[in-house]
Coordinates of C-alpha atoms and ligand atoms in Angstrom, one line a residue:
M1 CA -60.7 2.7 30.7
A2 CA -60.8 -0.3 33.2
E3 CA -60.3 1.1 36.5
P4 CA -57.3 -0.5 37.6
N5 CA -55.4 1.4 35.2
S6 CA -57.3 4.5 35.4
N7 CA -54.6 6.9 36.9
K8 CA -54.3 9.1 33.8
D9 CA -53.7 11.8 36.1
G10 CA -50.7 10.5 37.6
V11 CA -51.5 10.6 40.9
A12 CA -51.8 6.6 41.3
A13 CA -48.6 6.2 39.5
E14 CA -46.4 5.2 42.5
S15 CA -48.7 2.3 43.4
A16 CA -48.3 0.8 39.9
P17 CA -45.9 -2.0 39.6
S18 CA -42.3 -0.9 38.7
H19 CA -40.6 -2.8 36.0
F20 CA -37.6 -2.7 33.6
I21 CA -39.9 -1.3 30.7
R22 CA -41.9 1.1 33.0
N23 CA -38.4 2.3 33.9
I24 CA -37.8 2.7 30.1
V25 CA -40.9 4.6 29.6
V26 CA -40.2 7.1 32.8
D27 CA -36.5 7.4 31.9
D28 CA -37.9 8.6 28.3
L29 CA -40.6 10.7 29.7
K30 CA -37.7 12.5 31.8
Q31 CA -35.5 13.1 28.9
G32 CA -38.6 14.6 26.5
K33 CA -38.0 11.7 24.1
N34 CA -41.2 11.5 21.5
H35 CA -42.4 15.3 22.9
G36 CA -43.6 13.4 25.6
R37 CA -45.7 11.0 24.3
V38 CA -46.4 7.4 25.0
H39 CA -47.7 5.5 22.5
T40 CA -47.9 1.3 22.6
R41 CA -49.9 -1.2 20.7
F42 CA -51.3 -4.7 21.2
P43 CA -50.4 -6.5 17.8
P44 CA -52.5 -9.9 17.4
E45 CA -52.3 -11.7 14.4
P46 CA -55.9 -12.6 13.6
N47 CA -54.9 -16.3 13.3
G48 CA -56.7 -17.9 16.6
Y49 CA -58.2 -16.9 19.8
L50 CA -56.3 -15.0 22.4
H51 CA -55.0 -16.8 25.3
I52 CA -53.7 -16.1 28.8
G53 CA -50.1 -15.1 27.8
H54 CA -51.8 -12.6 25.7
A55 CA -53.6 -10.7 28.7
K56 CA -50.0 -10.2 29.9
S57 CA -49.2 -8.8 26.8
I58 CA -52.6 -6.5 26.8
C59 CA -52.1 -5.7 30.5
L60 CA -48.7 -4.3 29.9
N61 CA -49.3 -2.2 26.7
F62 CA -52.7 -0.8 27.7
G63 CA -51.6 -0.6 31.4
L64 CA -48.5 1.8 30.3
A65 CA -50.5 3.8 28.2
A66 CA -53.1 4.4 30.8
E67 CA -50.5 5.3 33.4
F68 CA -48.7 8.0 31.7
G69 CA -51.8 9.1 29.7
G70 CA -50.9 7.9 26.8
K71 CA -52.8 6.2 24.1
C72 CA -52.6 2.2 23.0
N73 CA -53.7 0.7 19.5
L74 CA -55.3 -2.3 18.6
R75 CA -53.4 -3.5 15.6
F76 CA -54.3 -6.7 13.8
D77 CA -51.1 -8.0 12.4
D78 CA -52.9 -9.6 9.0
T79 CA -49.9 -10.2 6.5
N80 CA -50.9 -13.7 6.5
P81 CA -54.0 -14.1 4.8
S82 CA -54.3 -18.3 4.6
K83 CA -54.4 -18.6 8.4
E84 CA -56.3 -15.2 9.2
N85 CA -60.3 -14.8 9.4
V86 CA -62.8 -12.4 10.4
E87 CA -64.1 -15.2 13.4
Y88 CA -60.7 -14.3 15.0
V89 CA -60.5 -10.7 14.5
D90 CA -64.4 -10.5 16.3
S91 CA -63.0 -12.6 19.3
I92 CA -60.0 -10.5 19.8
K93 CA -61.9 -7.3 19.9
E94 CA -64.4 -9.1 22.3
D95 CA -61.8 -10.4 24.4
V96 CA -59.5 -7.1 24.8
R97 CA -63.0 -5.6 25.7
W98 CA -63.8 -8.1 28.3
L99 CA -60.4 -7.7 30.0
G100 CA -61.7 -4.2 30.8
F101 CA -59.6 -2.1 28.2
S102 CA -60.7 0.3 25.0
W103 CA -58.3 0.9 22.5
D104 CA -57.7 4.5 20.9
G105 CA -57.5 3.3 17.4
E106 CA -58.2 0.1 15.7
Y107 CA -55.6 -0.5 12.6
Y108 CA -54.7 -3.3 10.2
A109 CA -51.6 -4.0 8.9
S110 CA -53.6 -4.7 5.7
D111 CA -54.7 -1.1 5.8
Y112 CA -50.8 -0.1 4.9
F113 CA -50.6 -2.6 2.2
E114 CA -50.3 0.3 -0.2
Q115 CA -47.6 2.6 1.8
L116 CA -45.8 -0.7 2.6
Y117 CA -45.7 -1.2 -1.1
Q118 CA -44.5 2.3 -1.3
F119 CA -41.8 1.7 1.2
A120 CA -40.6 -1.1 -0.8
V121 CA -40.1 1.0 -4.1
R122 CA -38.2 3.3 -1.9
L123 CA -35.8 0.5 -0.9
I124 CA -35.5 -0.9 -4.1
E125 CA -34.8 2.9 -5.5
A126 CA -32.2 3.3 -2.6
G127 CA -30.6 0.2 -4.0
V128 CA -31.0 -2.1 -0.9
A129 CA -33.8 -4.1 -1.9
F130 CA -33.5 -6.6 -5.0
V131 CA -35.8 -9.3 -6.7
C132 CA -34.7 -12.5 -6.3
D133 CA -35.6 -15.8 -8.3
L134 CA -34.3 -18.3 -6.1
S135 CA -36.9 -20.8 -4.8
A136 CA -37.3 -21.4 -1.1
D137 CA -35.1 -24.4 -1.4
E138 CA -32.2 -22.6 -3.2
M139 CA -32.6 -19.6 -0.6
R140 CA -32.4 -22.1 2.4
Q141 CA -28.9 -23.4 0.8
Y142 CA -27.6 -19.9 0.0
R143 CA -28.4 -18.9 3.6
G144 CA -25.6 -20.7 5.1
T145 CA -25.7 -22.1 9.0
L146 CA -25.0 -20.4 12.4
T147 CA -21.6 -21.0 12.1
E148 CA -21.0 -20.5 7.9
P149 CA -21.9 -17.3 6.5
G150 CA -24.3 -17.3 3.6
R151 CA -23.8 -16.5 0.0
H152 CA -24.9 -13.6 -2.4
S153 CA -28.1 -14.6 -4.4
P154 CA -26.9 -14.7 -8.2
F155 CA -30.0 -11.8 -8.5
R156 CA -28.7 -9.7 -6.2
D157 CA -27.0 -7.2 -8.4
R158 CA -29.8 -6.6 -10.4
S159 CA -30.4 -2.9 -11.6
V160 CA -32.8 -0.4 -9.7
A161 CA -34.6 -0.3 -13.2
E162 CA -35.1 -4.0 -13.5
N163 CA -36.0 -4.5 -9.8
L164 CA -38.7 -1.9 -9.9
D165 CA -40.2 -3.5 -12.9
L166 CA -39.9 -7.0 -11.5
F167 CA -41.6 -5.4 -8.2
A168 CA -44.5 -4.3 -9.9
R169 CA -44.9 -6.9 -12.2
M170 CA -45.0 -9.4 -9.4
R171 CA -47.8 -6.9 -7.8
K172 CA -49.5 -7.5 -11.0
G173 CA -49.5 -11.0 -10.6
E174 CA -47.3 -12.2 -13.5
F175 CA -45.4 -14.4 -11.5
A176 CA -46.2 -17.8 -9.9
D177 CA -46.5 -18.2 -6.0
G178 CA -43.4 -18.7 -4.6
S179 CA -41.1 -18.1 -8.0
R180 CA -40.0 -14.7 -6.8
T181 CA -39.6 -12.6 -3.6
L182 CA -38.3 -9.2 -2.7
R183 CA -35.3 -9.2 -0.4
A184 CA -33.3 -6.5 1.6
K185 CA -29.6 -6.5 1.0
V186 CA -28.7 -6.4 4.5
D187 CA -25.8 -8.7 5.4
M188 CA -25.3 -12.3 3.9
A189 CA -22.3 -12.8 6.5
S190 CA -24.1 -11.6 9.7
P191 CA -24.0 -14.0 12.9
N192 CA -27.6 -13.1 12.8
I193 CA -29.3 -15.0 10.2
N194 CA -32.4 -12.8 10.3
L195 CA -30.2 -10.4 8.6
R196 CA -28.9 -12.2 5.6
D197 CA -30.8 -10.6 2.9
P198 CA -34.4 -11.2 4.6
V199 CA -37.5 -11.4 2.4
M200 CA -39.6 -8.3 2.4
Y201 CA -42.5 -9.8 0.1
R202 CA -43.6 -12.6 -1.1
V203 CA -46.0 -13.9 -3.9
V204 CA -49.0 -15.7 -2.6
R205 CA -52.1 -16.1 -4.3
A206 CA -54.9 -16.1 -1.3
T207 CA -57.9 -14.0 -0.4
H208 CA -57.4 -11.9 2.5
H209 CA -60.1 -11.4 4.8
R210 CA -60.1 -7.6 4.4
T211 CA -58.3 -6.8 0.9
G212 CA -59.9 -9.9 -0.8
D213 CA -58.0 -10.6 -4.0
Q214 CA -56.9 -6.9 -4.2
W215 CA -53.1 -8.4 -3.7
C216 CA -51.3 -11.6 -4.6
I217 CA -47.9 -10.3 -3.0
Y218 CA -48.0 -9.8 1.1
P219 CA -45.3 -8.2 3.1
T220 CA -43.7 -10.4 5.7
Y221 CA -44.0 -9.8 9.5
D222 CA -41.0 -8.3 9.7
F223 CA -41.2 -5.9 6.9
A224 CA -44.7 -4.9 8.1
H225 CA -44.4 -4.5 11.8
G226 CA -41.8 -1.9 12.4
Q227 CA -43.5 0.1 9.4
S228 CA -47.0 -0.4 10.9
D229 CA -45.7 0.7 13.9
S230 CA -43.8 3.9 12.9
L231 CA -47.0 4.8 10.7
E232 CA -48.8 4.8 13.8
G233 CA -46.6 7.1 15.9
I234 CA -45.7 4.2 18.1
T235 CA -43.3 5.1 20.9
H236 CA -42.6 2.0 22.4
S237 CA -43.0 -1.1 20.3
I238 CA -43.1 -4.1 23.1
C239 CA -42.9 -7.8 22.0
T240 CA -41.9 -11.0 23.0
L241 CA -38.4 -12.0 23.5
E242 CA -38.0 -14.4 20.4
F243 CA -38.2 -10.8 18.6
E244 CA -34.9 -10.2 20.2
D245 CA -33.0 -11.0 17.1
H246 CA -35.1 -9.6 14.9
R247 CA -34.7 -6.1 16.2
P248 CA -31.6 -5.2 14.2
L249 CA -33.8 -5.8 11.3
Y250 CA -36.7 -3.8 12.8
D251 CA -34.2 -1.0 12.8
W252 CA -32.2 -1.5 9.4
Y253 CA -35.7 -0.9 7.6
L254 CA -36.4 2.3 9.9
D255 CA -33.4 3.7 9.8
R256 CA -32.9 3.2 5.8
L257 CA -36.5 4.6 5.3
G258 CA -35.8 7.6 7.8
V259 CA -39.2 7.7 8.9
H260 CA -40.4 8.1 13.0
H261 CA -38.6 5.3 14.6
P262 CA -40.2 3.4 17.8
Q263 CA -38.4 1.8 20.2
Q264 CA -38.7 -2.0 20.3
I265 CA -38.5 -3.5 23.9
E266 CA -38.7 -7.5 24.4
F267 CA -39.8 -9.1 27.6
A268 CA -40.4 -12.8 28.4
R269 CA -43.5 -14.3 27.5
L270 CA -45.6 -16.2 30.1
N271 CA -45.4 -19.7 30.2
L272 CA -47.8 -21.7 32.8
T273 CA -47.4 -25.1 34.3
H274 CA -49.7 -27.7 32.7
T275 CA -50.7 -25.3 30.1
V276 CA -50.3 -24.7 26.4
L277 CA -49.7 -21.1 25.2
S278 CA -49.7 -21.4 21.6
K279 CA -52.2 -20.6 19.1
R280 CA -51.0 -23.2 16.5
K281 CA -51.1 -26.0 19.2
L282 CA -54.7 -24.5 20.5
L283 CA -55.5 -24.6 17.0
Q284 CA -54.6 -28.1 16.4
M285 CA -56.6 -29.1 19.7
V286 CA -59.7 -27.1 18.4
Q287 CA -59.7 -28.7 15.1
Q288 CA -58.9 -32.2 16.1
K289 CA -61.8 -32.0 18.6
H290 CA -59.8 -32.9 21.5
V291 CA -61.8 -29.9 23.3
A292 CA -65.0 -28.7 22.5
G293 CA -64.0 -25.3 20.9
W294 CA -61.8 -22.4 21.4
D295 CA -64.1 -21.5 24.3
D296 CA -64.1 -24.9 26.0
P297 CA -63.5 -24.2 29.8
R298 CA -60.8 -26.2 29.9
M299 CA -59.1 -24.2 27.5
P300 CA -56.3 -21.5 28.4
T301 CA -58.1 -18.9 25.8
L302 CA -59.4 -15.7 27.1
A303 CA -62.9 -17.2 25.9
G304 CA -62.4 -20.4 27.8
I305 CA -61.5 -19.0 31.1
R306 CA -64.5 -16.5 30.6
R307 CA -66.8 -19.4 30.0
R308 CA -64.9 -21.3 33.1
G309 CA -65.9 -18.5 35.4
Y310 CA -62.7 -16.4 35.5
T311 CA -63.5 -12.7 35.9
P312 CA -61.5 -10.3 34.3
E313 CA -60.5 -8.5 37.7
A314 CA -58.7 -11.9 38.8
L315 CA -57.1 -12.1 35.5
R316 CA -55.8 -8.5 35.5
N317 CA -54.7 -8.9 39.3
F318 CA -52.6 -12.1 37.9
C319 CA -50.7 -10.2 35.4
E320 CA -50.1 -7.6 37.9
R321 CA -48.7 -10.4 40.2
I322 CA -46.2 -12.1 37.9
G323 CA -44.4 -8.9 36.7
V324 CA -42.8 -8.3 33.7
A325 CA -39.2 -9.8 33.6
K326 CA -36.5 -10.3 30.5
G327 CA -36.1 -13.7 31.5
N328 CA -38.0 -16.6 30.5
S329 CA -39.7 -18.5 33.3
T330 CA -42.6 -20.8 34.0
V331 CA -45.5 -19.5 36.6
D332 CA -47.5 -22.1 38.2
I333 CA -51.1 -22.3 37.2
A334 CA -51.8 -22.3 41.0
M335 CA -51.1 -18.7 41.3
L336 CA -53.6 -17.9 38.6
E337 CA -56.1 -20.0 40.4
H338 CA -55.3 -18.2 43.7
S339 CA -56.0 -15.1 41.9
L340 CA -59.4 -16.3 40.9
R341 CA -60.5 -17.6 44.5
E342 CA -59.3 -14.5 46.4
D343 CA -61.8 -12.2 43.8
L344 CA -64.5 -14.9 43.9
N345 CA -64.3 -14.8 47.6
K346 CA -65.2 -11.7 48.0
R347 CA -68.1 -11.3 45.6
A348 CA -69.5 -14.7 44.7
P349 CA -72.8 -15.4 46.8
R350 CA -72.8 -18.6 48.6
V351 CA -75.3 -21.3 48.0
M352 CA -75.6 -25.1 48.6
A353 CA -75.7 -27.8 46.1
V354 CA -75.2 -31.6 46.2
L355 CA -73.1 -33.1 43.6
R356 CA -73.2 -36.5 44.3
P357 CA -76.4 -36.9 46.3
I358 CA -77.8 -39.6 49.0
K359 CA -80.8 -39.1 50.4
V360 CA -81.7 -38.4 53.8
V361 CA -84.9 -38.9 55.5
L362 CA -85.6 -37.1 58.9
V363 CA -88.2 -39.7 60.5
N364 CA -89.6 -37.7 63.5
Y365 CA -89.7 -34.2 61.1
P366 CA -93.3 -33.6 60.4
A367 CA -94.2 -34.9 56.6
G368 CA -95.5 -31.8 54.5
Q369 CA -94.2 -29.1 56.9
V370 CA -91.5 -26.7 55.1
E371 CA -89.5 -24.2 57.1
E372 CA -87.7 -21.3 55.3
L373 CA -84.3 -20.9 57.2
E374 CA -82.0 -17.9 57.1
A375 CA -78.9 -18.2 55.4
V376 CA -76.3 -15.5 54.8
N377 CA -75.4 -14.8 51.2
N378 CA -71.7 -14.0 51.3
P379 CA -70.0 -13.3 55.0
E380 CA -67.2 -11.6 53.5
D381 CA -69.7 -9.2 52.0
P382 CA -72.2 -7.6 54.5
T383 CA -74.0 -5.8 51.9
A384 CA -74.8 -9.1 50.1
G385 CA -77.4 -10.0 52.8
T386 CA -79.7 -13.2 53.5
R387 CA -82.3 -15.4 51.8
K388 CA -84.3 -18.0 52.7
V389 CA -83.6 -21.8 52.0
P390 CA -86.2 -24.4 52.1
F391 CA -85.9 -27.2 54.7
S392 CA -88.2 -30.3 55.2
R393 CA -88.0 -33.8 56.0
E394 CA -86.3 -35.1 52.6
L395 CA -83.0 -33.7 52.1
Y396 CA -79.9 -34.9 50.0
I397 CA -76.4 -34.7 51.1
E398 CA -73.3 -35.5 49.4
Q399 CA -72.4 -39.2 49.4
D400 CA -68.9 -38.2 50.5
D401 CA -70.4 -36.7 53.9
F402 CA -71.7 -40.1 55.0
R403 CA -69.9 -43.5 55.9
E404 CA -71.4 -46.5 56.7
E405 CA -68.0 -47.6 58.4
P406 CA -66.5 -44.5 59.2
P407 CA -62.5 -44.7 59.1
K408 CA -60.8 -43.5 62.1
G409 CA -61.0 -39.3 62.3
F410 CA -64.5 -39.1 60.3
F411 CA -66.8 -37.0 62.0
R412 CA -69.5 -36.2 59.3
L413 CA -72.8 -38.5 59.2
S414 CA -72.5 -42.6 60.2
P415 CA -74.6 -44.7 61.9
G416 CA -75.2 -43.2 65.6
N417 CA -73.1 -40.4 64.9
E418 CA -74.4 -36.6 65.0
V419 CA -73.6 -33.8 62.5
R420 CA -75.3 -30.3 62.1
L421 CA -76.9 -29.4 58.8
R422 CA -76.0 -25.9 57.8
Y423 CA -78.3 -23.4 58.7
A424 CA -80.3 -26.0 60.0
Y425 CA -80.5 -28.4 62.7
I426 CA -78.2 -31.3 64.4
I427 CA -79.3 -34.9 63.1
K428 CA -78.3 -38.5 64.1
C429 CA -78.4 -41.1 62.1
T430 CA -80.4 -43.9 63.2
E431 CA -80.8 -46.5 60.2
V432 CA -79.3 -47.0 56.8
V433 CA -81.4 -48.2 53.9
K434 CA -80.0 -50.5 51.3
D435 CA -81.0 -51.7 47.6
P436 CA -81.8 -55.6 48.7
T437 CA -79.9 -56.5 45.3
T438 CA -77.0 -54.5 45.2
G439 CA -76.5 -53.7 48.7
E440 CA -75.8 -49.9 47.9
V441 CA -76.9 -47.7 50.5
I442 CA -80.1 -45.6 49.1
E443 CA -81.2 -43.7 52.2
V444 CA -80.2 -42.5 55.3
R445 CA -82.9 -42.3 58.1
C446 CA -82.0 -39.8 60.7
T447 CA -83.8 -37.9 63.7
F448 CA -83.2 -34.3 63.9
D449 CA -83.5 -32.5 67.1
P450 CA -86.0 -29.2 67.2
E451 CA -84.2 -27.5 70.3
T452 CA -80.7 -27.2 67.8
K453 CA -81.8 -24.7 65.5
S454 CA -79.2 -22.4 64.0
G455 CA -79.3 -19.4 65.4
S456 CA -81.6 -19.9 68.1
S457 CA -80.7 -19.4 71.8
Q458 CA -80.9 -23.1 72.6
S459 CA -78.6 -24.1 69.8
K460 CA -75.4 -24.1 72.0
R461 CA -75.0 -28.0 71.7
K462 CA -71.7 -28.8 69.5
V463 CA -71.0 -31.3 67.1
K464 CA -67.8 -31.7 65.2
A465 CA -69.0 -31.2 61.6
T466 CA -71.2 -29.1 59.7
I467 CA -72.4 -30.4 56.1
H468 CA -74.5 -28.9 53.2
W469 CA -77.7 -30.1 52.1
V470 CA -80.8 -29.5 49.9
S471 CA -84.2 -29.8 50.4
A472 CA -85.1 -32.8 48.0
A473 CA -88.7 -31.6 47.1
H474 CA -87.6 -27.9 46.5
A475 CA -84.3 -28.5 45.0
L476 CA -83.8 -28.0 41.2
A477 CA -81.7 -30.6 39.3
A478 CA -78.4 -29.7 37.7
E479 CA -75.4 -30.6 35.8
V480 CA -72.2 -30.0 37.2
R481 CA -69.1 -30.1 34.9
L482 CA -65.5 -30.8 36.9
Y483 CA -62.3 -29.7 35.2
D484 CA -58.7 -30.7 35.6
H485 CA -55.8 -29.7 33.8
L486 CA -55.9 -30.6 30.2
F487 CA -52.1 -31.5 30.5
A488 CA -51.2 -34.0 33.2
A489 CA -47.5 -33.3 32.9
E490 CA -46.4 -29.7 34.2
D491 CA -44.4 -29.4 31.2
P492 CA -46.8 -30.4 28.3
D493 CA -44.0 -30.4 25.9
D494 CA -42.2 -32.9 28.2
V495 CA -43.0 -36.2 26.0
P496 CA -41.3 -39.4 25.8
E497 CA -39.1 -39.7 23.1
G498 CA -40.9 -40.3 19.6
A499 CA -44.4 -39.4 21.5
D500 CA -46.6 -36.1 20.0
W501 CA -47.2 -33.5 22.5
L502 CA -50.8 -34.3 22.7
A503 CA -50.0 -37.6 24.2
N504 CA -49.5 -35.3 27.2
M505 CA -53.1 -34.7 27.3
N506 CA -54.7 -35.5 30.9
P507 CA -58.0 -38.3 29.5
R508 CA -59.7 -37.1 33.1
S509 CA -59.9 -33.3 32.2
L510 CA -63.4 -33.4 32.2
E511 CA -66.2 -35.2 34.6
R512 CA -69.9 -34.4 34.1
L513 CA -72.0 -35.1 36.8
T514 CA -75.6 -35.3 35.9
T515 CA -77.8 -35.9 39.0
C516 CA -76.6 -32.6 41.1
H517 CA -79.3 -30.8 43.0
V518 CA -78.8 -27.0 43.8
E519 CA -80.7 -24.5 45.6
P520 CA -84.0 -23.4 44.4
C521 CA -82.8 -19.6 44.5
L522 CA -80.9 -20.6 41.3
A523 CA -83.7 -21.0 39.4
S524 CA -83.2 -17.2 38.0
A525 CA -79.6 -17.7 37.5
K526 CA -78.1 -16.4 34.3
A527 CA -75.3 -17.8 32.0
G528 CA -72.1 -16.2 33.6
D529 CA -73.2 -15.8 37.2
R530 CA -70.7 -17.2 39.6
Y531 CA -71.4 -18.5 43.1
Q532 CA -69.6 -20.5 45.4
F533 CA -71.1 -23.8 46.5
E534 CA -70.4 -24.0 50.2
R535 CA -67.4 -26.5 51.1
L536 CA -67.1 -27.6 47.2
G537 CA -65.7 -24.4 45.0
Y538 CA -66.8 -21.9 42.7
F539 CA -69.2 -22.6 40.1
C540 CA -70.5 -20.4 37.0
V541 CA -73.2 -20.7 35.1
D542 CA -72.9 -22.2 31.4
A543 CA -74.7 -21.3 28.4
D544 CA -75.8 -24.7 27.9
S545 CA -78.3 -24.5 30.6
Q546 CA -81.7 -24.7 29.4
G547 CA -84.6 -22.9 31.6
E548 CA -84.4 -24.1 35.3
R549 CA -82.3 -27.0 34.2
K550 CA -79.0 -25.5 35.1
V551 CA -75.5 -26.5 33.8
F552 CA -72.5 -25.3 35.9
N553 CA -68.8 -25.0 35.3
R554 CA -66.7 -25.5 38.3
S555 CA -64.3 -22.4 38.0
V556 CA -61.9 -23.4 40.8
T557 CA -61.9 -25.4 43.8
L558 CA -61.9 -23.9 47.3
R559 CA -58.2 -25.2 48.3
D560 CA -55.7 -26.4 45.7
T561 CA -56.2 -29.9 45.5
W562 CA -53.6 -30.3 42.6
A563 CA -50.7 -29.2 44.7
K564 CA -51.6 -32.2 47.0
V565 CA -51.7 -35.0 44.3
E566 CA -48.4 -33.6 42.9
R567 CA -47.0 -33.9 46.2
G568 CA -48.2 -37.7 46.1
A569 CA -50.5 -37.5 48.6
S570 CA -53.1 -39.9 49.3
N571 CA -56.4 -40.4 46.8
S572 CA -58.4 -39.6 49.6
P573 CA -61.2 -36.8 48.8
P574 CA -60.0 -33.1 49.2
A575 CA -60.1 -31.8 52.6
R576 CA -63.7 -30.0 53.7
R577 CA -64.1 -27.5 55.8
Ligands
LIG601 P1 -48.9 -17.8 19.8 O1 -47.3 -18.3 20.0 O2 -49.6 -18.1 20.7 O3 -49.2 -18.1 18.5 P2 -48.2 -14.9 19.2 O4 -46.5 -14.5 19.7 O5 -47.8 -15.5 17.8 O6 -48.6 -16.1 20.0 P3 -49.5 -12.4 18.3 O7 -50.8 -12.7 18.0 O8 -48.4 -12.4 17.4 O9 -49.3 -14.3 18.7 O10 -49.4 -11.9 19.7 C1 -49.8 -10.6 20.0 C2 -48.8 -9.9 21.1 O11 -49.0 -11.1 22.3 C3 -47.7 -10.1 20.7 O12 -46.9 -8.9 21.2 C4 -46.8 -11.2 21.6 O13 -45.5 -11.2 21.7 C5 -47.7 -11.3 22.8 N1 -48.0 -12.4 23.2 C6 -48.0 -14.0 22.7 N2 -47.8 -14.8 23.5 C7 -47.5 -14.5 24.7 C8 -47.2 -15.0 26.0 N3 -47.2 -16.1 26.3 N4 -46.6 -14.2 27.1 C9 -46.7 -12.8 26.8 N5 -47.1 -12.4 25.6 C10 -47.6 -12.8 24.6
LIG602 MG1 -47.3 -14.4 15.9

């Protein structure tokens, strides 16, 4: 079990975040319910990759189990074969592990198909379930509306014997898809539509990723879920608010069957600004190639944010921060980014990288000379030590750090002006070389002051700005991918009338910079390694890297530039340190 929840002895329980579900569990334990057991489960349907919303549910379920010395199962809710597959099962397991959790049991609702079938037979025998021949359309007509009660199906009063026979023949495959269903006899007049004789089984000829063609009838979510919880001895069945109206049915099935009865508790799902958290929509974005795949670093999937450079610690910390509540709300994505910055600030080594290069030549620096300058790996972590950075006559700096005609208040490099090169010297711009045809600045010539080496006793002279650089002859060429929100609108569903939610996709969510230069120490960096590029942000090595030619994903900027854009600030580049 991961460290943040590993207080199995209860010692750290006081520091665990308190919320209404935790309070319920504490009360249940006090009253000796469930013989003092706490057993939760995380029940994804393997019909897509997990997203940040699922992380909230994972942290909650696994967190409670760990805190109270209980257990947490991973259960695949695989009752809808046409949408599910093994790729999704595997990705879900990988993602839960990556978040730092290990499950006590790995279960599949499909493992219970025989038991669920027998439960259904018991309900038929008890006279509270029947085989119905209404088509889906007819059933809708009989169901009534929010203001009008429904009507009884003409097949509701079939005898137990006939129902048993028909249900057995449904299983054998004697009837066409959709031609018959098994329904519970609950209450067609109930104001809760979920209770108007809900379907328990439907005929679907679809090959299941685990049970193959063994079954041609499949239980519905509502019939499978509670009974699966019960079979596993779950004590607290935690789900999101949209299942609140299903709770009476959850309870109805378990009461009629007279089996172990877990308590269903609902909490608010996570919504994030600028983000879509729905597997169905994420699947559409993947299938229609609006993104490169489920692990596109812009995706809110765990696979995507992992590739982007998020750490499990940052995500768990975020989940703790947002808390668990009963009312729906939307969390600012800036909070998620904040959690990542906070984590990476502590542990990401600092390096220098130039994303949009312009060449600087130090005219009074001896050609061929190379100095190895000492640089601090991480000022937040003294144990991270130092490294050597090569310095020579020709360097690259950011285009942004030079202005031929500096606006008022621009203190970086400009003709006649001085700036400090990080870990190195003060330089002064003496000449600007332009492309004769385009007039574009192609080289900035400077003199360096040998008396101003960083860290040396004479380096007392101060200038207003310090900029980063790399040595042209030593730097590695690299590609850097900058990301912005996939949805420009704060609420992706807020679209003009008649428009599709996809209309809100941000056409500028990816910018690829292919002429970047990074410090040579990054030659051995591996996919997944994370760095702070000084003054630029946090970056992570992408698996697309080829040998020494690295590809970096920007995980997050140093400051929240998005908030500024939203406040309607100018288009000037983000503030730099
Ligand atoms: P989606 O709408 O994205 O398909 P889902 O609820 O259908 O999500 P499941 O695979 O059924 O996805 O979810 C597994 C568990 O994760 C459920 O208990 C569900 O309530 C929870 N969950 C899903 N989305 C969120 C979310 N945004 N916030 C918190 N919990 C969530
Ligand atoms: Mg679902």
